[in-house]
PDB file of C-alpha atoms in Angstrom:
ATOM      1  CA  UNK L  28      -9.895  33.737  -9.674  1.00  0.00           C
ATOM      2  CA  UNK L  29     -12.155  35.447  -7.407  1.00  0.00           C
ATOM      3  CA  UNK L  30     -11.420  38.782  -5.952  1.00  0.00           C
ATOM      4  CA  UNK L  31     -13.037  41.010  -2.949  1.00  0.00           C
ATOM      5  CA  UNK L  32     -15.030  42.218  -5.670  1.00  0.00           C
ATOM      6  CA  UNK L  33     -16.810  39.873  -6.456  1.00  0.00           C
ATOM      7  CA  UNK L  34     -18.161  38.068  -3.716  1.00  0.00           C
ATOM      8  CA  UNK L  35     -20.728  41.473  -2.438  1.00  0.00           C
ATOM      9  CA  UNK L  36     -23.532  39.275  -3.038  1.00  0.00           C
ATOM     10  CA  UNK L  37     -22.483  36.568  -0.432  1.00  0.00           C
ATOM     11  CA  UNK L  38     -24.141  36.934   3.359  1.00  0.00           C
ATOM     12  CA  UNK L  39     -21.624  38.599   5.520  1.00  0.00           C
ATOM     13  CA  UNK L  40     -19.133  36.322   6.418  1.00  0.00           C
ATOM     14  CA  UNK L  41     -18.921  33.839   9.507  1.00  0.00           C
ATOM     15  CA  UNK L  42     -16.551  33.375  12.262  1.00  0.00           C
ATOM     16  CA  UNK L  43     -13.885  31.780  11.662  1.00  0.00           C
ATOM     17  CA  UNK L  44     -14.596  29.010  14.155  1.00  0.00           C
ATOM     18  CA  UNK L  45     -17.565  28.094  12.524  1.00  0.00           C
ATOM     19  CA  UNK L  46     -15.925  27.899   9.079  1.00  0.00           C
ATOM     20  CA  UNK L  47     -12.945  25.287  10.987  1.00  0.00           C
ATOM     21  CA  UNK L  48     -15.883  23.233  12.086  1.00  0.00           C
ATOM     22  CA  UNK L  49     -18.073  23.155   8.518  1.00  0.00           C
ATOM     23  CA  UNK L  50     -14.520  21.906   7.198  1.00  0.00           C
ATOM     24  CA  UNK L  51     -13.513  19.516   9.426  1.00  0.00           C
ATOM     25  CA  UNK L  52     -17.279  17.839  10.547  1.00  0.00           C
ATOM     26  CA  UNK L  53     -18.690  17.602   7.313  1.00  0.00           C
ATOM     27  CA  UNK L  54     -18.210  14.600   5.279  1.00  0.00           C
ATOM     28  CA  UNK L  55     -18.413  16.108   2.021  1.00  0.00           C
ATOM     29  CA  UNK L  56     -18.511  20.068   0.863  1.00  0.00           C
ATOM     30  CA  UNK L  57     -19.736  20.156  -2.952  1.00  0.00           C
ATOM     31  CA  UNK L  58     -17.398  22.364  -5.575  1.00  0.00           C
ATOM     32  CA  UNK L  59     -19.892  25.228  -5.022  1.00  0.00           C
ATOM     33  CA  UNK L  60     -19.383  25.100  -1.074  1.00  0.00           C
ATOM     34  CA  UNK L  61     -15.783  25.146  -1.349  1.00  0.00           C
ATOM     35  CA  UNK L  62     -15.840  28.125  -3.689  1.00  0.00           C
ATOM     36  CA  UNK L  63     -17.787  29.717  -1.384  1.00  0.00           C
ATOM     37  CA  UNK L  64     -15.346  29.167   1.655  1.00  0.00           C
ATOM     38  CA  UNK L  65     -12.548  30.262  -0.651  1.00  0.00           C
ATOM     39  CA  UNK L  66     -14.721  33.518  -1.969  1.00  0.00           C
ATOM     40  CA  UNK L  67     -14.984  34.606   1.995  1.00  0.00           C
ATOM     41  CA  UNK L  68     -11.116  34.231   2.710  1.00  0.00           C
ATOM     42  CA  UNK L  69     -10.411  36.026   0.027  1.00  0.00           C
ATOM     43  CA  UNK L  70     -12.591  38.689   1.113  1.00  0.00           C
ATOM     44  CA  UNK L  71     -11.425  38.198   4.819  1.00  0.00           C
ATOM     45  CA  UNK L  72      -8.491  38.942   6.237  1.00  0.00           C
ATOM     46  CA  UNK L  73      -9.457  37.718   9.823  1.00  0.00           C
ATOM     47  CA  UNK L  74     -10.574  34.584   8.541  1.00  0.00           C
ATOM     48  CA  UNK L  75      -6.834  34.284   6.461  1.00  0.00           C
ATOM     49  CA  UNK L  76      -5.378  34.962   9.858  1.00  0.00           C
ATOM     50  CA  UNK L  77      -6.827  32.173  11.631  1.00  0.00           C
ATOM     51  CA  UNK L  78      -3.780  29.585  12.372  1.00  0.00           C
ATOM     52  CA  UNK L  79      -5.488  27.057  11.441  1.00  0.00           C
ATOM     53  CA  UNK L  80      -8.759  27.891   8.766  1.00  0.00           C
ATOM     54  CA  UNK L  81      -6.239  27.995   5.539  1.00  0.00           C
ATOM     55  CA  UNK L  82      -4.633  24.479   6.054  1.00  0.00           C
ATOM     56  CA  UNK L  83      -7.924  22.850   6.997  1.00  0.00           C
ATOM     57  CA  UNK L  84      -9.601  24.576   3.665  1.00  0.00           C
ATOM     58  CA  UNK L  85      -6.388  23.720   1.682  1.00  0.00           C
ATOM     59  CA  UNK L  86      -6.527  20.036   3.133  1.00  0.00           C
ATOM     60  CA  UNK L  87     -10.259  19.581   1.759  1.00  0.00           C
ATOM     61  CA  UNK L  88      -9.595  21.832  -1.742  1.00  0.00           C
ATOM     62  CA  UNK L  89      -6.335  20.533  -3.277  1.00  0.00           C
ATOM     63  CA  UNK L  90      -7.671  17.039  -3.666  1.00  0.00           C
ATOM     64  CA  UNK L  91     -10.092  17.956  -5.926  1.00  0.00           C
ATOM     65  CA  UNK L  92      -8.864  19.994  -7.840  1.00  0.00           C
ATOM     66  CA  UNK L  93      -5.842  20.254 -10.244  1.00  0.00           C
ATOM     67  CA  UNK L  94      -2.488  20.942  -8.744  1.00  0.00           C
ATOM     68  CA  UNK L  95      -2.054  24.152 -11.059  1.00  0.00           C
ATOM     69  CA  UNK L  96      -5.155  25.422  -9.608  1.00  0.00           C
ATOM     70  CA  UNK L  97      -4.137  25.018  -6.317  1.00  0.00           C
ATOM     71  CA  UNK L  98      -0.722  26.667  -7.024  1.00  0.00           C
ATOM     72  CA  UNK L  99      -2.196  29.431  -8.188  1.00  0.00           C
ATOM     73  CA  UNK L 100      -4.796  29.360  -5.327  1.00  0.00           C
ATOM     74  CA  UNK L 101      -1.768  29.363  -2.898  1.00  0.00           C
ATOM     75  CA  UNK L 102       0.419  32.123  -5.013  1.00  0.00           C
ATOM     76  CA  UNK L 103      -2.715  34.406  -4.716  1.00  0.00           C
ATOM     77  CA  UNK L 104      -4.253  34.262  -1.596  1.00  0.00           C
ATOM     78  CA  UNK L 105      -3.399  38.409  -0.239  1.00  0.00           C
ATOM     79  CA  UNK L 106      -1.007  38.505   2.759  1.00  0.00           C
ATOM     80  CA  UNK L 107       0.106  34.573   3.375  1.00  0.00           C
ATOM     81  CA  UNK L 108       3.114  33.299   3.254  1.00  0.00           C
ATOM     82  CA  UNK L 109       2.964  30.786   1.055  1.00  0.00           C
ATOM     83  CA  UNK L 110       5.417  28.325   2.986  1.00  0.00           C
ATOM     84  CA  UNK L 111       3.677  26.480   5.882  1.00  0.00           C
ATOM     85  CA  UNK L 112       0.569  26.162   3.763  1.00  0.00           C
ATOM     86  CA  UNK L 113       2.973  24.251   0.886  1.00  0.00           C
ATOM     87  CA  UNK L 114       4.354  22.261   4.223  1.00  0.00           C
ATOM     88  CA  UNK L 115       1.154  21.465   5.264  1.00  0.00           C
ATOM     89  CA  UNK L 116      -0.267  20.238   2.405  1.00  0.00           C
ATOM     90  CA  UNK L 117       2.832  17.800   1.742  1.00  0.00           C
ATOM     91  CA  UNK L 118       2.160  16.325   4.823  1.00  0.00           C
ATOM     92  CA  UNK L 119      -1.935  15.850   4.626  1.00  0.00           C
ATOM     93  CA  UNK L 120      -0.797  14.358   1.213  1.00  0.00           C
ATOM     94  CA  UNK L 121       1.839  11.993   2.924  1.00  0.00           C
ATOM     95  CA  UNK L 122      -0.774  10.816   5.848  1.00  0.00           C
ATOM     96  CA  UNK L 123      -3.917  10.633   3.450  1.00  0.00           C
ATOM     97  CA  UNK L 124      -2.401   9.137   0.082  1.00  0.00           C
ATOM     98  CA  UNK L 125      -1.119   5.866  -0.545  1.00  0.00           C
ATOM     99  CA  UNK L 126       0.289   7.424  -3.401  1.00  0.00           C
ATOM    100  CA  UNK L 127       3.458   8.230  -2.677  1.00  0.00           C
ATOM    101  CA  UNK L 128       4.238   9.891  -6.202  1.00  0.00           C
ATOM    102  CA  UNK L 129       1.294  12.620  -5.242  1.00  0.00           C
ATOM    103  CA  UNK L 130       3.386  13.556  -2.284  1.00  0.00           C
ATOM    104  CA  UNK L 131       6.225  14.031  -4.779  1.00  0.00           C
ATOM    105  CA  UNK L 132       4.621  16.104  -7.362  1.00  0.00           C
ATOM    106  CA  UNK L 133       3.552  18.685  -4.563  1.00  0.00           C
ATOM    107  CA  UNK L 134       6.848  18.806  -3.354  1.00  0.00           C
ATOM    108  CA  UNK L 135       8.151  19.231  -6.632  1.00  0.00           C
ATOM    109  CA  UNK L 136       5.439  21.792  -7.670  1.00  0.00           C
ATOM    110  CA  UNK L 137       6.566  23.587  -4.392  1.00  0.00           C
ATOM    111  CA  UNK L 138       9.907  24.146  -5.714  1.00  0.00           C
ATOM    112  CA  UNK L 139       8.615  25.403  -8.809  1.00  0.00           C
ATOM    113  CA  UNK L 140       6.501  27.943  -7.116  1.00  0.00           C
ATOM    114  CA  UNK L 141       9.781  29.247  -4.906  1.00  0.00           C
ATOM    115  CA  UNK L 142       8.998  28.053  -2.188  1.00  0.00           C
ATOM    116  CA  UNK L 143      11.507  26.520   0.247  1.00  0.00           C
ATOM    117  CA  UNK L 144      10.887  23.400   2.059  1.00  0.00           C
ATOM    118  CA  UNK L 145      11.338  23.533   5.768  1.00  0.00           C
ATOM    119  CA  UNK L 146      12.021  20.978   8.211  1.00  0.00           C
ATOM    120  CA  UNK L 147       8.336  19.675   7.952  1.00  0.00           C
ATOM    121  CA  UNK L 148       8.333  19.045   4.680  1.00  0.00           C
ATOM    122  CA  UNK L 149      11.075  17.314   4.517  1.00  0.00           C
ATOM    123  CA  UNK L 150       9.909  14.570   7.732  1.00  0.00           C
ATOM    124  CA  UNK L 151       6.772  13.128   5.803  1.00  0.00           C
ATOM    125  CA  UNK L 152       8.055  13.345   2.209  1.00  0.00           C
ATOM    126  CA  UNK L 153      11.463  10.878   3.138  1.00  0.00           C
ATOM    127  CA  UNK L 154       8.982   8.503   4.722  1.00  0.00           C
ATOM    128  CA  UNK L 155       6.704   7.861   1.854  1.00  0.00           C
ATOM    129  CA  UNK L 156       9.149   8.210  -0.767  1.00  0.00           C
ATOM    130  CA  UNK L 157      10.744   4.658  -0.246  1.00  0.00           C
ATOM    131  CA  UNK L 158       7.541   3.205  -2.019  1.00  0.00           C
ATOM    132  CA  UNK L 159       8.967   5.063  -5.147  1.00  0.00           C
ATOM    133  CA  UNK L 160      10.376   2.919  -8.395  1.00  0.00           C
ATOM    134  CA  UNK L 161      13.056   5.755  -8.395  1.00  0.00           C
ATOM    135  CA  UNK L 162      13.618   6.592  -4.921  1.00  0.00           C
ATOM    136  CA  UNK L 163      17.413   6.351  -4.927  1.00  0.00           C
ATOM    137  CA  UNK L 164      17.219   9.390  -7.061  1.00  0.00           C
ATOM    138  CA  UNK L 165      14.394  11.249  -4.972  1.00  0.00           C
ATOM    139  CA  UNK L 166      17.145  10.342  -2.063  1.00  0.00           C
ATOM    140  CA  UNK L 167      19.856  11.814  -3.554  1.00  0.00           C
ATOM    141  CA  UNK L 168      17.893  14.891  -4.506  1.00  0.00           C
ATOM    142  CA  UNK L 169      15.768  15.552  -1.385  1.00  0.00           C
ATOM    143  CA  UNK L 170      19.729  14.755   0.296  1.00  0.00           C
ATOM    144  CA  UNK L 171      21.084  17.709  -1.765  1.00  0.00           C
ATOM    145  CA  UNK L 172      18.136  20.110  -0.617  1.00  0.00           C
ATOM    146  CA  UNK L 173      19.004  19.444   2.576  1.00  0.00           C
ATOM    147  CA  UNK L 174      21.943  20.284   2.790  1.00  0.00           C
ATOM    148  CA  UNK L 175      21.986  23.397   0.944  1.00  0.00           C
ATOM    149  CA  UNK L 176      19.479  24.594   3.064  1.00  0.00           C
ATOM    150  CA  UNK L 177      21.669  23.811   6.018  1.00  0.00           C
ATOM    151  CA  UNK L 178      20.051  20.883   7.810  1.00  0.00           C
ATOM    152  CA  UNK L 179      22.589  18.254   7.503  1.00  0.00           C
ATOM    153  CA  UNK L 180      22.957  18.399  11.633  1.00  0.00           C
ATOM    154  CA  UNK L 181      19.115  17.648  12.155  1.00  0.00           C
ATOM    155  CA  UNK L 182      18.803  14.133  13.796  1.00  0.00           C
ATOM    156  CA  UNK L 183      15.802  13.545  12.479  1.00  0.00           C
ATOM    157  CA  UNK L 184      16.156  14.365   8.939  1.00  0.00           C
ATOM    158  CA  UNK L 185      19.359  12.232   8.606  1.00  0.00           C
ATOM    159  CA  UNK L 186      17.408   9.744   9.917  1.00  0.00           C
ATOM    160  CA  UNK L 187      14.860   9.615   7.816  1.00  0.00           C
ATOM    161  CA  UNK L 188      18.013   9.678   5.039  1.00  0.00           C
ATOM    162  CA  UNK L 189      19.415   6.746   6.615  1.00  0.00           C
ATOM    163  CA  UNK L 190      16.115   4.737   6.168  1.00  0.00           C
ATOM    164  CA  UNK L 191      15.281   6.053   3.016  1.00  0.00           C
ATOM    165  CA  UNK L 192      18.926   5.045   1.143  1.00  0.00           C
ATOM    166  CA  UNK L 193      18.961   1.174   3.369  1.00  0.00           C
ATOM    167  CA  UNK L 194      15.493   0.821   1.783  1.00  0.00           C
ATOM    168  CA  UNK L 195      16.543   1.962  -1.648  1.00  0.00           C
ATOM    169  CA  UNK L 196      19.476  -0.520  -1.589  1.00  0.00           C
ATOM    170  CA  UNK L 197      22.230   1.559  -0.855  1.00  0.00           C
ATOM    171  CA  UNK L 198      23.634   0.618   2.646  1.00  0.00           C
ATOM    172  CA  UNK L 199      27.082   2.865   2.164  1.00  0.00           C
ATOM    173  CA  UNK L 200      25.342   6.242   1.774  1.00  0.00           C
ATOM    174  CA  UNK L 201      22.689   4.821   4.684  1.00  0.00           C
ATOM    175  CA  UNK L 202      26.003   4.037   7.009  1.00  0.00           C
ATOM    176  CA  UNK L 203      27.252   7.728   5.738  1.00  0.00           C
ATOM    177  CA  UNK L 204      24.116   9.627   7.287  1.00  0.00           C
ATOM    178  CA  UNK L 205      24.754   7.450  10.560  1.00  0.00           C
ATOM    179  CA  UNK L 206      28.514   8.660  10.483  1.00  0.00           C
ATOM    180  CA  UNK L 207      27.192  12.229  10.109  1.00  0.00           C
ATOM    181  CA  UNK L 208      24.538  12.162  12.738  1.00  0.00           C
ATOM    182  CA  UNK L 209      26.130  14.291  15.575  1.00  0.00           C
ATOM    183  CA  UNK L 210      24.548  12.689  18.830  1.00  0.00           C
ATOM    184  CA  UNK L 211      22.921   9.133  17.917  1.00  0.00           C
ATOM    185  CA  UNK L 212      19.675   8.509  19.976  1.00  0.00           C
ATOM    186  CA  UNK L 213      18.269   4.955  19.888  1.00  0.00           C
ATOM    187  CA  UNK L 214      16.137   5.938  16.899  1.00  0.00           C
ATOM    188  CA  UNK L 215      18.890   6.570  14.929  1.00  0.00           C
ATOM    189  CA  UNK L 216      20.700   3.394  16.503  1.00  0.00           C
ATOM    190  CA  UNK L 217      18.064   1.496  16.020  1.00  0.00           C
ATOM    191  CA  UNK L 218      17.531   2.474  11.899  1.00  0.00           C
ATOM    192  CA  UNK L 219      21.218   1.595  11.293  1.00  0.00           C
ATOM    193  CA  UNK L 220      20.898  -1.823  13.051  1.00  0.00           C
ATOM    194  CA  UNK L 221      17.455  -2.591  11.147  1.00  0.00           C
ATOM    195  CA  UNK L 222      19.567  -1.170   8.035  1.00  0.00           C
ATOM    196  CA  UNK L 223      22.823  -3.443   8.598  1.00  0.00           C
ATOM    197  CA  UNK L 224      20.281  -6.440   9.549  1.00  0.00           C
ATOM    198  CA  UNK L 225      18.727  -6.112   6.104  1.00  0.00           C
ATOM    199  CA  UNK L 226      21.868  -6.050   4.070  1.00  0.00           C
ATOM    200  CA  UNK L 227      23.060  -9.109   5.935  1.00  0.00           C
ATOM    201  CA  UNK L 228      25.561  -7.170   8.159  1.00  0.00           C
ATOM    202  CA  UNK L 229      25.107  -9.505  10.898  1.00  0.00           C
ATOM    203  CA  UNK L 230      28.057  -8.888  13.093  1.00  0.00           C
ATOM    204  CA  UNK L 231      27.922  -4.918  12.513  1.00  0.00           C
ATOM    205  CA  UNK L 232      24.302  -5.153  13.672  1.00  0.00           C
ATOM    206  CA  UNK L 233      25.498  -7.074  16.865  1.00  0.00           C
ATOM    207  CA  UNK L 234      27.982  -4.397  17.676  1.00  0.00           C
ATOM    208  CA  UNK L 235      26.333  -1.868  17.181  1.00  0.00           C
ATOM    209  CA  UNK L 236      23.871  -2.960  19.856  1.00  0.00           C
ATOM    210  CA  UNK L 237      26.083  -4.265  21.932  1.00  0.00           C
ATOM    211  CA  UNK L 238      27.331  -0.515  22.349  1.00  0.00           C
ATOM    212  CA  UNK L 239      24.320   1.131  22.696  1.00  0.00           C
ATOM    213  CA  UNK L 240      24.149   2.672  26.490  1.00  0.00           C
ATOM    214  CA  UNK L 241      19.906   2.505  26.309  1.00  0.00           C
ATOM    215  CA  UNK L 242      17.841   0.154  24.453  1.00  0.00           C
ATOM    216  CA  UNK L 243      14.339   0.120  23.426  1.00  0.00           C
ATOM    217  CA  UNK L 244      11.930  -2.700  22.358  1.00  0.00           C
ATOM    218  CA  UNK L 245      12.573  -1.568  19.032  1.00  0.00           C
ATOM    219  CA  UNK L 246      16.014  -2.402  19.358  1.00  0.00           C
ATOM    220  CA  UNK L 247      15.591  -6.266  20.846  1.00  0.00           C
ATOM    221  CA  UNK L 248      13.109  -6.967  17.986  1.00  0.00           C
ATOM    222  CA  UNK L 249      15.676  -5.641  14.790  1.00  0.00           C
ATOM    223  CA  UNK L 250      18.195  -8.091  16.483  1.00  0.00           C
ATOM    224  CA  UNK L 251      15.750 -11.000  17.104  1.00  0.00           C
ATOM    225  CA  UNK L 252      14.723 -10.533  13.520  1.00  0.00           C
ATOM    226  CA  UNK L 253      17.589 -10.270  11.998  1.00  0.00           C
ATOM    227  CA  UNK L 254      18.895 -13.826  13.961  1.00  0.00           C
ATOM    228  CA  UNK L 255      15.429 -15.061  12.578  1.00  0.00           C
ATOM    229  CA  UNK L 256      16.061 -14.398   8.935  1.00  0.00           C
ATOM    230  CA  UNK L 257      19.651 -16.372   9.067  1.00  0.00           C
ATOM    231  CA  UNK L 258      18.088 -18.913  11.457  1.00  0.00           C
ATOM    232  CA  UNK L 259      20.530 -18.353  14.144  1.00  0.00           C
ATOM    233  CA  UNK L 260      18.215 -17.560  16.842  1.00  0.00           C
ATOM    234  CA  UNK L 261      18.100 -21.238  17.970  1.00  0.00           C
ATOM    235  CA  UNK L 262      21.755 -22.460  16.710  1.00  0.00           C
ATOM    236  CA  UNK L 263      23.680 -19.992  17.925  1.00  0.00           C
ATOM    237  CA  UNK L 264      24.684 -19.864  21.869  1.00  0.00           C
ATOM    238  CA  UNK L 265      26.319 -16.592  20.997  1.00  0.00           C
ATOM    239  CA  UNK L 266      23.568 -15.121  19.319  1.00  0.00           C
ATOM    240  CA  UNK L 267      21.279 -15.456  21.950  1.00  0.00           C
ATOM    241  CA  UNK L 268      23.682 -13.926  24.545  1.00  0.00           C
ATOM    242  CA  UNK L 269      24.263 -10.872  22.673  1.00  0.00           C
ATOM    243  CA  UNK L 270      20.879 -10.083  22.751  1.00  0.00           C
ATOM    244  CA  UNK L 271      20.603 -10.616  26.459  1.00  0.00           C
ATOM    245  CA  UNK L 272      18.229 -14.539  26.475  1.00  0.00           C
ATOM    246  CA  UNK L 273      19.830 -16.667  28.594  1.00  0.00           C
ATOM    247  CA  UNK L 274      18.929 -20.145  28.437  1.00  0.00           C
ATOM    248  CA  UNK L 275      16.433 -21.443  31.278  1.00  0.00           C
ATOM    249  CA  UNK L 276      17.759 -23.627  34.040  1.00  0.00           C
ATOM    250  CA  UNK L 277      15.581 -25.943  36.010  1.00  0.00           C
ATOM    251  CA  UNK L 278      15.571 -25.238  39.636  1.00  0.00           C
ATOM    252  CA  UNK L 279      15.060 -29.475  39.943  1.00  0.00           C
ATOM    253  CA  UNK L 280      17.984 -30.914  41.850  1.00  0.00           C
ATOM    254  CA  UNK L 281      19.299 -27.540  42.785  1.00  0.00           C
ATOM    255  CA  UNK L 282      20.234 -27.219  46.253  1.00  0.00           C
TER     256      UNK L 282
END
């Protein structure tokens, strides 16, 4: 690990502007360049207190390098807290990696370091974590961190729950988060018809939509689609009146 005392021989250190732009302009920055960066931030503590310097150096240095070593980079560096730059990096991981189960292992690794997830965390790692072969059990444990850390009234998490458990298969726990969800916005409303329309719920989906006071495009399209997959669309007058098409009527021979 490098210390303040070891980095004397470096050239006084730049602004902290100019280190943002080196990191987020160039293409590449070789081992020894981001060693460098790290040496001066060590040494630094204006360039540790820039809002924005650590994530952007953290976004181009975990990648290459082991997750230990990162862990260690991130349970070392003097006067952080730890926490935003664990959030941030779960969700450069979630936007950047296809991989979902690299999002997962930093989440995980996250945990073992202490740290506690915040609402952040939580947003990108439920929407990647569907790809999973286990995810039911990812649900059911990112579900139970939730809650203990008292978020079970955020919209948006629950959301994200209710997606996460209709993709995994499980439509009751999906239609539990809905239940729990303490003022539905047509996000939510529109995740629990898209859920119901995948599990064949055809009728549930209908009322549901029926009852909603504002709909988005969103919602028309989860109801035309899931007509479309029963092939109802065209058979059904009743079907196409719930979802507000009206058949066309010639004006010919109308007076």
């Amino acid at each position: 690990m490098i210390t303040n005392a070891s980095v004397g021989h470096l050239r006084p250190a730049v602004s902290p502007d100019h280190l943002l732009h080196r990191l987020q302009s160039s293409p590449s920055l070789s081992p020894k360049h981001l060693l460098q960066i790290q040496a001066q931030l060590f040494a630094n503590p204006t360039l540790r207190s820039h809002h924005r310097l650590l994530p952007a150096f953290l976004s181009r240095f975990a990648p290459s390098h082991a997750l230990s070593r990162t862990s260690l980079l991130l349970r070392h560096f003097p006067g952080c807290d730890p926490s935003p730059l664990w959030s941030h990096l779960v969700r450069s991981s979630a936007h950047s990696d296809p991989d979902a189960r690299s999002v997962l292992l930093l989440y995980r690794a996250m945990a073992r370091e202490g740290v506690l997830p915040d609402r952040a965390t939580f947003v990108p790692l439920l929407r990647c974590c569907a790809a999973l072969p286990d995810a039911f059990d990812v649900a059911r444990a990112v579900h139970c961190q939730i809650l203990i850390l008292g978020l079970a009234s955020d919209r948006i998490l629950m959301t994200g729950l209710l997606i996460l458990y209709s993709k995994c298969g499980c439509l009751h726990s999906a239609e539990q988060m809905f239940a729990g969800i303490p003022e539905r916005d047509v996000i939510a409303c529109n995740a629990m018809i898209a859920a119901l329309s995948c599990h064949g719920r055809v009728e549930d989906a209908r009322r549901l939509f029926e009852q909603m006071p504002t709909r988005s495009s969103a919602s028309w399209n989860s109801m035309i689609t899931c007509y479309c997959k029963l092939n109802d669309l065209d058979s059904t007058p009743r079907a196409r009146y719930s979802i507000g098409i009206r058949p066309r009527t010639s004006s010919r021979g109308m007076r």
